[in-house]
Short mmCIF file of C-alpha atoms in Angstrom, two decimals:
data_model
loop_
_atom_site.label_atom_id
_atom_site.label_comp_id
_atom_site.label_asym_id
_atom_site.label_seq_id
_atom_site.Cartn_x
_atom_site.Cartn_y
_atom_site.Cartn_z
CA UNK A 103 95.47 -4.80 -43.64
CA UNK A 104 98.07 -6.45 -42.19
CA UNK A 105 96.41 -10.06 -42.71
CA UNK A 106 96.22 -8.61 -47.00
CA UNK A 107 100.14 -7.96 -46.58
CA UNK A 108 100.90 -11.14 -44.95
CA UNK A 109 98.98 -12.84 -47.93
CA UNK A 110 101.08 -11.01 -50.42
CA UNK A 111 104.31 -11.71 -48.75
CA UNK A 112 103.64 -15.51 -48.19
CA UNK A 113 102.75 -15.55 -52.06
CA UNK A 114 105.75 -13.72 -53.70
CA UNK A 115 108.48 -13.98 -50.72
CA UNK A 116 111.08 -12.05 -53.60
CA UNK A 117 108.69 -8.91 -53.44
CA UNK A 118 107.96 -6.64 -51.05
CA UNK A 119 104.85 -4.12 -51.74
CA UNK A 120 104.50 -0.58 -50.41
CA UNK A 121 101.74 1.61 -50.02
CA UNK A 122 101.42 5.24 -51.23
CA UNK A 123 98.88 7.52 -49.52
CA UNK A 124 97.00 9.68 -52.01
CA UNK A 125 95.70 13.62 -51.75
CA UNK A 126 92.35 12.43 -51.55
CA UNK A 127 92.58 9.60 -48.38
CA UNK A 128 93.17 6.73 -50.38
CA UNK A 129 96.29 4.00 -50.87
CA UNK A 130 97.96 2.77 -53.73
CA UNK A 131 99.88 -0.59 -53.34
CA UNK A 132 103.50 0.38 -55.28
CA UNK A 133 105.26 -3.24 -55.82
CA UNK A 134 109.39 -2.84 -55.12
CA UNK A 135 111.49 -3.71 -57.87
CA UNK A 136 114.41 -4.71 -55.86
CA UNK A 137 113.87 -8.39 -56.49
CA UNK A 138 114.23 -7.76 -60.28
CA UNK A 139 117.20 -5.63 -59.63
CA UNK A 140 119.30 -8.27 -57.71
CA UNK A 141 118.12 -10.79 -60.43
CA UNK A 142 119.28 -8.55 -63.20
CA UNK A 143 122.57 -7.31 -61.36
CA UNK A 144 123.50 -11.09 -60.89
CA UNK A 145 122.88 -12.23 -64.30
CA UNK A 146 125.26 -9.51 -65.43
CA UNK A 147 127.86 -10.26 -62.72
CA UNK A 148 127.42 -13.80 -64.10
CA UNK A 149 128.05 -12.66 -67.49
CA UNK A 150 130.93 -10.52 -66.82
CA UNK A 151 132.63 -13.64 -64.94
CA UNK A 152 131.53 -16.14 -67.56
CA UNK A 153 133.40 -13.71 -70.43
CA UNK A 154 136.35 -13.27 -68.46
CA UNK A 155 136.61 -17.03 -68.04
CA UNK A 156 136.46 -17.25 -71.86
CA UNK A 157 138.85 -14.67 -72.29
CA UNK A 158 141.42 -16.38 -69.71
CA UNK A 159 140.68 -19.85 -71.59
CA UNK A 160 141.21 -18.34 -74.63
CA UNK A 161 144.85 -16.59 -74.20
CA UNK A 162 146.13 -18.43 -70.92
CA UNK A 163 149.33 -15.86 -70.94
CA UNK A 164 147.08 -13.07 -70.13
CA UNK A 165 146.74 -15.07 -66.68
CA UNK A 166 150.11 -15.45 -66.42
CA UNK A 167 151.15 -11.74 -66.99
CA UNK A 168 148.68 -11.09 -64.16
CA UNK A 169 150.38 -13.53 -62.27
CA UNK A 170 153.74 -12.39 -63.21
CA UNK A 171 152.54 -8.92 -62.14
CA UNK A 172 151.69 -9.88 -58.84
CA UNK A 173 154.71 -11.61 -57.94
CA UNK A 174 156.71 -8.47 -59.04
CA UNK A 175 154.68 -6.50 -56.76
CA UNK A 176 155.05 -8.99 -53.66
CA UNK A 177 158.59 -8.98 -53.98
CA UNK A 178 159.06 -5.49 -54.19
CA UNK A 179 156.76 -4.79 -51.13
CA UNK A 180 158.74 -6.84 -49.16
CA UNK A 181 161.37 -3.83 -49.04
CA UNK A 182 158.60 -1.98 -47.25
CA UNK A 183 157.72 -4.46 -44.64
CA UNK A 184 160.73 -6.12 -43.76
CA UNK A 185 162.51 -3.46 -41.57
CA UNK A 186 166.07 -4.02 -42.41
CA UNK A 187 165.19 -3.31 -46.09
CA UNK A 188 162.94 -0.41 -45.01
CA UNK A 189 165.62 1.14 -42.56
CA UNK A 190 168.02 0.86 -45.67
CA UNK A 191 165.94 2.49 -48.41
CA UNK A 192 163.57 4.42 -45.85
CA UNK A 193 159.67 5.77 -47.26
CA UNK A 194 161.16 6.03 -50.57
CA UNK A 195 160.71 2.34 -51.08
CA UNK A 196 157.04 3.22 -52.08
CA UNK A 197 158.87 4.20 -55.37
CA UNK A 198 159.79 0.79 -56.25
CA UNK A 199 156.25 0.07 -56.44
CA UNK A 200 155.45 2.70 -58.09
CA UNK A 201 157.80 1.92 -60.76
CA UNK A 202 156.94 -1.88 -60.85
CA UNK A 203 152.95 -0.67 -61.79
CA UNK A 204 154.12 1.73 -64.00
CA UNK A 205 156.76 -0.20 -66.34
CA UNK A 206 155.39 -3.56 -65.96
CA UNK A 207 153.89 -4.60 -69.68
CA UNK A 208 152.34 -7.48 -71.36
CA UNK A 209 155.67 -8.24 -73.62
CA UNK A 210 159.46 -8.16 -72.67
CA UNK A 211 160.17 -5.34 -75.50
CA UNK A 212 157.67 -3.24 -74.15
CA UNK A 213 159.05 -4.02 -70.48
CA UNK A 214 162.33 -3.19 -71.50
CA UNK A 215 161.78 -0.42 -73.49
CA UNK A 216 159.85 1.68 -70.47
CA UNK A 217 162.59 0.26 -68.04
CA UNK A 218 165.63 1.76 -70.11
CA UNK A 219 163.39 4.96 -70.70
CA UNK A 220 162.66 5.52 -66.84
CA UNK A 221 166.43 4.79 -66.17
CA UNK A 222 167.74 7.13 -69.02
CA UNK A 223 165.04 9.99 -68.04
CA UNK A 224 165.79 9.54 -64.27
CA UNK A 225 169.44 9.50 -64.39
CA UNK A 226 169.94 12.53 -67.06
CA UNK A 227 167.08 14.39 -64.94
CA UNK A 228 168.95 13.93 -61.24
CA UNK A 229 172.28 14.66 -62.53
CA UNK A 230 170.88 17.76 -64.25
CA UNK A 231 169.05 18.83 -61.52
CA UNK A 232 171.99 18.49 -58.89
CA UNK A 233 174.09 20.26 -61.40
CA UNK A 234 171.27 23.65 -61.51
CA UNK A 235 171.30 23.17 -57.89
CA UNK A 236 174.82 23.35 -57.25
CA UNK A 237 174.75 26.66 -59.44
CA UNK A 238 171.88 28.18 -57.94
CA UNK A 239 173.36 27.89 -54.26
CA UNK A 240 176.17 29.40 -55.72
CA UNK A 241 174.53 32.49 -56.86
CA UNK A 242 173.34 33.48 -53.79
CA UNK A 243 170.07 33.49 -51.67
CA UNK A 244 168.35 36.04 -53.98
CA UNK A 245 169.19 34.70 -57.23
CA UNK A 246 168.84 30.78 -56.17
CA UNK A 247 165.09 30.59 -57.01
CA UNK A 248 165.28 32.60 -60.35
CA UNK A 249 168.05 30.03 -61.65
CA UNK A 250 165.59 26.99 -60.60
CA UNK A 251 162.61 28.54 -62.07
CA UNK A 252 164.43 29.59 -65.34
CA UNK A 253 166.16 26.05 -65.84
CA UNK A 254 162.99 24.71 -65.08
CA UNK A 255 161.15 26.82 -68.21
CA UNK A 256 164.22 25.97 -70.31
CA UNK A 257 164.55 22.22 -69.95
CA UNK A 258 161.05 21.34 -69.76
CA UNK A 259 160.01 23.34 -72.76
CA UNK A 260 162.95 21.71 -74.86
CA UNK A 261 161.84 18.12 -73.34
CA UNK A 262 158.54 18.68 -74.18
CA UNK A 263 158.99 19.85 -77.62
CA UNK A 264 161.24 16.60 -78.09
CA UNK A 265 158.43 14.57 -77.81
CA UNK A 266 156.89 16.03 -81.26
CA UNK A 267 160.01 14.59 -83.09
CA UNK A 268 158.76 11.43 -84.63
CA UNK A 269 162.18 9.38 -83.83
CA UNK A 270 162.01 10.41 -80.25
CA UNK A 271 158.56 9.99 -79.99
CA UNK A 272 158.18 6.41 -81.68
CA UNK A 273 161.28 5.16 -79.04
CA UNK A 274 161.96 7.94 -76.26
CA UNK A 275 158.59 9.48 -75.43
CA UNK A 276 158.11 7.99 -71.94
CA UNK A 277 161.89 8.63 -71.06
CA UNK A 278 161.28 12.39 -71.96
CA UNK A 279 158.40 12.25 -69.89
CA UNK A 280 159.76 10.82 -66.92
CA UNK A 281 162.83 13.59 -67.33
CA UNK A 282 160.41 16.44 -67.18
CA UNK A 283 158.65 14.96 -63.97
CA UNK A 284 162.40 13.95 -62.24
CA UNK A 285 164.02 16.94 -63.13
CA UNK A 286 161.15 19.18 -61.86
CA UNK A 287 160.60 17.45 -58.70
CA UNK A 288 164.35 17.44 -57.70
CA UNK A 289 164.84 21.17 -58.72
CA UNK A 290 162.28 22.39 -56.98
CA UNK A 291 162.58 20.14 -53.93
CA UNK A 292 166.09 21.02 -53.41
CA UNK A 293 165.37 24.23 -53.08
CA UNK A 294 163.78 23.44 -49.35
CA UNK A 295 165.36 20.02 -48.72
CA UNK A 296 168.83 20.25 -47.14
CA UNK A 297 169.92 16.46 -47.83
CA UNK A 298 169.31 16.69 -51.65
CA UNK A 299 171.87 14.26 -52.54
CA UNK A 300 170.53 11.57 -49.99
CA UNK A 301 167.06 12.05 -51.30
CA UNK A 302 167.96 11.49 -54.98
CA UNK A 303 170.30 8.53 -54.35
CA UNK A 304 167.33 7.01 -52.38
CA UNK A 305 165.03 7.58 -55.11
CA UNK A 306 167.41 6.51 -57.89
CA UNK A 307 168.31 2.93 -55.98
CA UNK A 308 164.57 2.22 -55.07
CA UNK A 309 163.81 2.97 -58.80
CA UNK A 310 166.70 0.80 -59.98
CA UNK A 311 165.40 -1.95 -57.57
CA UNK A 312 161.91 -1.95 -59.34
CA UNK A 313 163.71 -1.81 -62.58
CA UNK A 314 165.43 -5.01 -62.11
CA UNK A 315 162.53 -6.88 -60.64
CA UNK A 316 160.45 -6.40 -63.69
CA UNK A 317 163.41 -7.30 -66.15
CA UNK A 318 163.91 -10.69 -64.37
CA UNK A 319 160.65 -11.34 -63.94
CA UNK A 320 159.23 -10.73 -67.55
CA UNK A 321 162.15 -12.35 -69.15
CA UNK A 322 162.79 -15.44 -67.10
CA UNK A 323 159.19 -16.32 -66.17
CA UNK A 324 156.90 -17.19 -69.09
CA UNK A 325 158.25 -14.63 -71.38
CA UNK A 326 156.02 -12.96 -73.99
CA UNK A 327 158.28 -11.53 -76.91
CA UNK A 328 156.77 -8.44 -79.03
CA UNK A 329 159.11 -9.57 -81.97
CA UNK A 330 157.64 -13.18 -81.96
CA UNK A 331 154.13 -11.75 -81.67
CA UNK A 332 154.77 -9.35 -84.81
CA UNK A 333 156.11 -12.88 -86.87
CA UNK A 334 153.00 -14.45 -86.10
CA UNK A 335 150.79 -11.89 -86.66
CA UNK A 336 152.18 -11.16 -90.30
CA UNK A 337 152.02 -14.81 -91.22
CA UNK A 338 148.53 -15.16 -89.80
CA UNK A 339 147.37 -11.89 -91.75
CA UNK A 340 148.94 -13.45 -94.94
CA UNK A 341 146.54 -16.61 -94.38
CA UNK A 342 143.51 -14.27 -94.15
CA UNK A 343 144.84 -12.38 -97.01
CA UNK A 344 144.86 -15.69 -99.59
CA UNK A 345 141.25 -16.83 -98.25
CA UNK A 346 139.71 -13.73 -98.34
CA UNK A 347 140.83 -13.87 -101.93
CA UNK A 348 139.67 -17.23 -102.75
CA UNK A 349 136.40 -16.62 -101.18
CA UNK A 350 135.87 -13.60 -103.20
CA UNK A 351 136.38 -15.39 -106.76
CA UNK A 352 134.59 -18.39 -105.40
CA UNK A 353 131.26 -16.57 -104.24
CA UNK A 354 131.65 -14.64 -107.42
CA UNK A 355 131.48 -17.13 -109.71
CA UNK A 356 129.44 -19.71 -107.88
CA UNK A 357 126.07 -18.76 -108.68
CA UNK A 358 124.61 -21.25 -106.22
CA UNK A 359 126.89 -19.95 -103.22
CA UNK A 360 127.68 -23.42 -102.27
CA UNK A 361 130.93 -24.37 -100.20
CA UNK A 362 132.17 -26.93 -98.18
CA UNK A 363 132.59 -25.38 -95.13
CA UNK A 364 129.38 -23.72 -93.54
CA UNK A 365 128.20 -20.61 -94.17
CA UNK A 366 129.52 -18.61 -91.36
CA UNK A 367 133.12 -19.85 -91.57
CA UNK A 368 133.22 -18.74 -95.13
CA UNK A 369 131.84 -15.38 -94.32
CA UNK A 370 134.62 -15.41 -91.80
CA UNK A 371 137.52 -16.26 -93.95
CA UNK A 372 135.83 -13.36 -96.56
CA UNK A 373 136.11 -10.61 -93.98
CA UNK A 374 139.70 -11.75 -93.35
CA UNK A 375 141.09 -8.98 -95.17
CA UNK A 376 139.51 -6.45 -92.79
CA UNK A 377 142.13 -7.62 -89.89
CA UNK A 378 144.99 -6.66 -92.60
CA UNK A 379 143.67 -3.17 -92.88
CA UNK A 380 143.53 -2.52 -89.47
CA UNK A 381 146.44 -4.12 -88.30
CA UNK A 382 148.85 -1.18 -88.96
CA UNK A 383 149.00 0.15 -85.29
CA UNK A 384 149.51 -3.04 -84.04
CA UNK A 385 152.89 -3.75 -86.11
CA UNK A 386 154.39 -0.26 -85.69
CA UNK A 387 153.90 -1.18 -81.99
CA UNK A 388 155.11 -4.47 -81.94
CA UNK A 389 158.39 -3.65 -84.26
CA UNK A 390 158.79 -0.67 -81.96
CA UNK A 391 159.24 -2.80 -78.79
CA UNK A 392 160.78 -5.66 -80.70
CA UNK A 393 164.09 -3.84 -80.93
CA UNK A 394 164.56 -3.18 -77.33
CA UNK A 395 164.34 -7.21 -76.97
CA UNK A 396 167.31 -9.29 -76.63
CA UNK A 397 168.26 -12.07 -78.60
CA UNK A 398 165.67 -14.85 -78.44
CA UNK A 399 164.88 -18.38 -80.25
CA UNK A 400 165.54 -17.95 -83.63
CA UNK A 401 165.54 -13.81 -83.57
CA UNK A 402 169.19 -12.17 -83.10
CA UNK A 403 169.80 -9.00 -81.60
CA UNK A 404 169.56 -6.96 -84.95
CA UNK A 405 166.80 -8.79 -86.62
CA UNK A 406 165.12 -6.55 -89.28
CA UNK A 407 161.88 -6.07 -87.39
CA UNK A 408 161.32 -2.81 -89.46
CA UNK A 409 160.80 -5.07 -92.27
CA UNK A 410 157.91 -6.43 -91.09
CA UNK A 411 156.34 -3.16 -91.23
CA UNK A 412 157.27 -2.83 -94.77
CA UNK A 413 155.65 -6.23 -95.56
CA UNK A 414 152.28 -5.13 -93.66
CA UNK A 415 152.29 -2.17 -95.78
CA UNK A 416 152.62 -4.27 -99.02
CA UNK A 417 149.58 -6.38 -97.61
CA UNK A 418 147.46 -3.74 -96.63
CA UNK A 419 148.09 -2.46 -100.44
CA UNK A 420 146.75 -6.17 -101.22
CA UNK A 421 143.80 -5.61 -99.01
CA UNK A 422 142.36 -2.54 -100.69
CA UNK A 423 142.26 -4.62 -103.92
CA UNK A 424 140.44 -7.26 -102.21
CA UNK A 425 137.84 -4.77 -100.76
CA UNK A 426 137.30 -3.24 -104.02
CA UNK A 427 136.62 -6.87 -105.59
CA UNK A 428 134.67 -8.04 -102.43
CA UNK A 429 132.34 -4.89 -103.44
CA UNK A 430 131.47 -6.58 -106.67
CA UNK A 431 129.59 -9.44 -104.76
CA UNK A 432 127.12 -6.54 -103.53
CA UNK A 433 126.77 -4.84 -107.12
CA UNK A 434 122.96 -4.85 -108.58
CA UNK A 435 124.76 -5.55 -111.92
CA UNK A 436 126.34 -8.90 -112.07
CA UNK A 437 126.36 -9.43 -115.87
CA UNK A 438 125.33 -12.49 -117.93
CA UNK A 439 125.95 -15.72 -116.78
CA UNK A 440 127.50 -16.32 -120.39
CA UNK A 441 130.57 -13.88 -119.68
CA UNK A 442 130.83 -15.08 -116.42
CA UNK A 443 131.10 -18.80 -117.53
CA UNK A 444 133.56 -17.60 -120.26
CA UNK A 445 136.02 -15.91 -117.78
CA UNK A 446 135.38 -18.01 -114.61
CA UNK A 447 138.24 -20.61 -115.39
CA UNK A 448 140.72 -18.15 -115.66
CA UNK A 449 139.69 -15.72 -112.94
CA UNK A 450 139.64 -18.55 -110.62
CA UNK A 451 142.79 -19.85 -111.48
CA UNK A 452 144.25 -15.99 -111.01
CA UNK A 453 142.85 -16.01 -107.56
CA UNK A 454 144.27 -19.55 -106.87
CA UNK A 455 147.89 -19.00 -108.10
CA UNK A 456 148.03 -15.52 -106.53
CA UNK A 457 146.61 -16.86 -103.17
CA UNK A 458 149.08 -19.95 -103.29
CA UNK A 459 151.75 -17.18 -103.67
CA UNK A 460 150.87 -15.78 -100.44
CA UNK A 461 150.68 -18.55 -98.43
CA UNK A 462 153.98 -19.90 -99.73
CA UNK A 463 155.57 -16.45 -98.43
CA UNK A 464 153.76 -17.12 -94.94
CA UNK A 465 155.15 -20.44 -94.81
CA UNK A 466 158.97 -18.83 -95.68
CA UNK A 467 158.38 -16.75 -92.96
CA UNK A 468 157.01 -18.83 -90.67
CA UNK A 469 159.94 -21.19 -91.11
CA UNK A 470 162.58 -18.64 -91.61
CA UNK A 471 163.65 -20.74 -94.84
CA UNK A 472 163.70 -19.95 -98.58
CA UNK A 473 161.36 -21.60 -100.84
CA UNK A 474 162.20 -23.37 -103.42
CA UNK A 475 158.46 -23.79 -105.01
CA UNK A 476 158.13 -19.90 -105.03
CA UNK A 477 159.51 -19.03 -108.23
CA UNK A 478 157.38 -21.61 -109.91
CA UNK A 479 154.36 -20.51 -108.28
CA UNK A 480 155.47 -16.77 -109.29
CA UNK A 481 155.26 -17.94 -112.78
CA UNK A 482 152.04 -19.76 -112.88
CA UNK A 483 150.87 -16.72 -111.75
CA UNK A 484 152.18 -14.62 -114.21
CA UNK A 485 151.18 -17.08 -117.01
CA UNK A 486 147.55 -17.24 -115.68
CA UNK A 487 147.31 -13.34 -115.37
CA UNK A 488 148.33 -13.47 -118.93
CA UNK A 489 146.13 -15.99 -120.49
CA UNK A 490 143.28 -13.86 -118.34
CA UNK A 491 144.41 -10.74 -120.57
CA UNK A 492 144.46 -12.55 -123.50
CA UNK A 493 140.85 -13.80 -122.83
CA UNK A 494 139.64 -10.19 -122.02
CA UNK A 495 140.90 -9.07 -125.37
CA UNK A 496 139.45 -11.67 -127.39
CA UNK A 497 136.26 -10.67 -126.29
CA UNK A 498 133.72 -10.21 -129.12
CA UNK A 499 132.92 -6.56 -129.98
CA UNK A 500 130.03 -4.66 -128.02
CA UNK A 501 128.00 -3.73 -131.37
CA UNK A 502 124.78 -5.06 -131.71
CA UNK A 503 125.06 -7.40 -134.32
CA UNK A 504 121.76 -8.31 -136.87
CA UNK A 505 118.84 -9.80 -135.09
CA UNK A 506 118.69 -13.92 -135.20
CA UNK A 507 122.78 -14.13 -134.87
CA UNK A 508 123.50 -16.86 -131.95
CA UNK A 509 126.25 -18.35 -130.04
CA UNK A 510 127.82 -20.63 -131.77
CA UNK A 511 129.40 -24.00 -130.64
CA UNK A 512 132.80 -25.89 -131.78
CA UNK A 513 134.66 -29.09 -130.35
CA UNK A 514 138.62 -27.98 -130.08
CA UNK A 515 141.21 -30.77 -128.87
CA UNK A 516 138.51 -32.58 -127.15
CA UNK A 517 137.66 -29.45 -124.95
CA UNK A 518 134.12 -28.26 -125.63
CA UNK A 519 134.84 -23.80 -126.15
CA UNK A 520 132.44 -21.11 -126.32
CA UNK A 521 133.03 -19.03 -128.95
CA UNK A 522 131.24 -15.37 -128.05
CA UNK A 523 131.21 -13.59 -131.68
CA UNK A 524 128.95 -10.89 -132.48
CA UNK A 525 126.31 -11.76 -129.26
CA UNK A 526 124.00 -8.84 -128.58
CA UNK A 527 125.58 -7.99 -125.07
CA UNK A 528 124.83 -4.16 -123.73
CA UNK A 529 128.11 -2.52 -122.80
CA UNK A 530 127.11 -1.89 -119.27
CA UNK A 531 125.98 -5.37 -118.33
CA UNK A 532 129.96 -6.41 -119.82
CA UNK A 533 131.62 -3.51 -117.52
CA UNK A 534 131.26 -5.61 -114.11
CA UNK A 535 132.69 -8.71 -114.95
CA UNK A 536 135.73 -7.00 -117.27
CA UNK A 537 136.17 -4.93 -113.58
CA UNK A 538 136.21 -8.04 -111.28
CA UNK A 539 138.88 -9.46 -113.86
CA UNK A 540 140.92 -6.18 -114.03
CA UNK A 541 141.00 -6.06 -110.27
CA UNK A 542 142.23 -9.70 -110.09
CA UNK A 543 145.21 -8.34 -112.18
CA UNK A 544 145.60 -5.46 -110.24
CA UNK A 545 145.57 -7.40 -107.28
CA UNK A 546 148.38 -9.78 -108.70
CA UNK A 547 150.47 -7.04 -109.25
CA UNK A 548 150.23 -6.21 -105.90
CA UNK A 549 151.11 -9.73 -104.64
CA UNK A 550 154.26 -8.93 -106.65
CA UNK A 551 155.10 -6.24 -104.14
CA UNK A 552 154.45 -8.56 -101.01
CA UNK A 553 156.92 -10.99 -103.05
CA UNK A 554 159.48 -8.05 -103.20
CA UNK A 555 159.37 -7.06 -99.54
CA UNK A 556 159.46 -10.80 -97.82
CA UNK A 557 162.70 -11.34 -100.59
CA UNK A 558 164.36 -8.31 -98.69
CA UNK A 559 163.34 -9.69 -95.41
CA UNK A 560 165.07 -13.11 -96.47
CA UNK A 561 168.18 -10.77 -97.27
CA UNK A 562 168.23 -9.08 -94.31
CA UNK A 563 167.44 -11.71 -92.09
CA UNK A 564 169.62 -14.24 -93.52
CA UNK A 565 167.15 -16.81 -94.06
CA UNK A 566 168.40 -20.68 -94.55
CA UNK A 567 168.21 -22.06 -97.95
CA UNK A 568 165.96 -25.17 -97.99
CA UNK A 569 168.43 -27.88 -99.13
CA UNK A 570 167.20 -31.07 -98.16
CA UNK A 571 166.61 -34.03 -100.30
CA UNK A 572 162.47 -33.69 -100.56
CA UNK A 573 163.12 -30.26 -101.23
CA UNK A 574 165.40 -30.72 -104.16
CA UNK A 575 162.80 -33.31 -105.52
CA UNK A 576 160.13 -31.00 -105.53
CA UNK A 577 162.17 -28.42 -107.06
CA UNK A 578 163.04 -30.44 -110.17
CA UNK A 579 159.38 -31.31 -110.30
CA UNK A 580 158.32 -27.86 -110.75
CA UNK A 581 160.90 -27.19 -113.05
CA UNK A 582 159.57 -30.04 -115.23
CA UNK A 583 155.96 -28.79 -114.86
CA UNK A 584 156.99 -25.27 -115.68
CA UNK A 585 158.71 -26.30 -119.06
CA UNK A 586 156.04 -28.73 -120.09
CA UNK A 587 153.53 -25.74 -119.69
CA UNK A 588 155.64 -23.69 -121.81
CA UNK A 589 156.08 -26.17 -124.28
CA UNK A 590 152.38 -26.75 -124.73
CA UNK A 591 151.77 -23.01 -125.39
CA UNK A 592 154.43 -22.97 -127.95
CA UNK A 593 152.45 -25.82 -129.64
CA UNK A 594 149.45 -23.79 -129.10
CA UNK A 595 150.48 -20.85 -130.77
CA UNK A 596 152.27 -22.77 -133.69
CA UNK A 597 148.84 -24.39 -134.64
CA UNK A 598 147.35 -21.23 -134.63
CA UNK A 599 149.49 -20.06 -137.01
#
């Protein structure tokens, strides 16, 4: 038996076998799964480390933030390790470490917001607690716990209710929570602690030390600004919105589905509008933190960050329209190719001009300059929408004509135009294509909403005009092209008459 076990161990040294004795006296060999479990644990650990490495490589600022937190905790720990500093603050130096752990956030705005909330809540609660302690001590030994208990009940209830108020919840929710915590601790501990003023002073000093270290490190060492993050998020979402609009129109009218980019990249661009739809909470949070940030870079202290939230809301309205547009791509009834060909050019032109307007708005926000091409692009978008509306009105009647009638062909101004007259097409087959075209027209109206929101941002933020020579030349060229197009449309109407 020993020889057999040794042979098994020599054959597979990574596997250990155990013998289980049955009721009838026989034994069964039960192989251990420890080797398999260790291999699985090793591969899971390796996979975790690989993902962590990729996360750090993808955004090195997250690694920098971790290092900044480590530096802040190391500095504040010196107040506990070094005897002169420890003797000055005592055991309450641990509050400084707790302060750093709690308030050090990823962005400058989030950190400053928590710092100011914690400082304000602590100061206000400390002063009120000391005042309540003095009143309670003057009321006699019997009434002192009653005064303290009633004050804790009233102020804690009022502060908790204030957290339901939208304005306070958006900006001062953390401060209200710190107020409740500090007031309760100081008031209750003041009933048993004799040196209340000394204890309150020490805790306040350590909290101020922790706040100062956090603010200095997060602001001076590789700062990550919430306002700048919001600024770039809006421009990225605009580009994704424009790409999704283009991809929807291309995929709907391109029967072969062929694109210059790979299928995976095309699908990623097509689904870009979903990022816009899911970014509401992120935009509101970043805008709330950006308000607390000092002036930095191109952004002043009173930069209209709330206007970015309005722009995001108008972009989501447009994204909902693109979502409805994308649902036409998976519809079973796609309509006849004949009508698709009849409307494809104008539909693609509407989507292209609309996406061009969105991209130009993104450029305006990114550069913080007014564009001279925007008016021309908006005019192009409006003209293409009007032409599409006229094209939809020119579709033939849905009534089934007499049998034997076919499509006519004619040559007009060196362009082959398909005249759809009296084509026997059922109404149910025309509706999907008309729906797609009408959704494009609706999206154009929602793009106008984005334009209005961005123009309001330009006014509030005082965007600089693009007044260089190259821009002036582009403006003149765009005006000439627009006038030429209007002349061509006028001549076309005259000829028709």
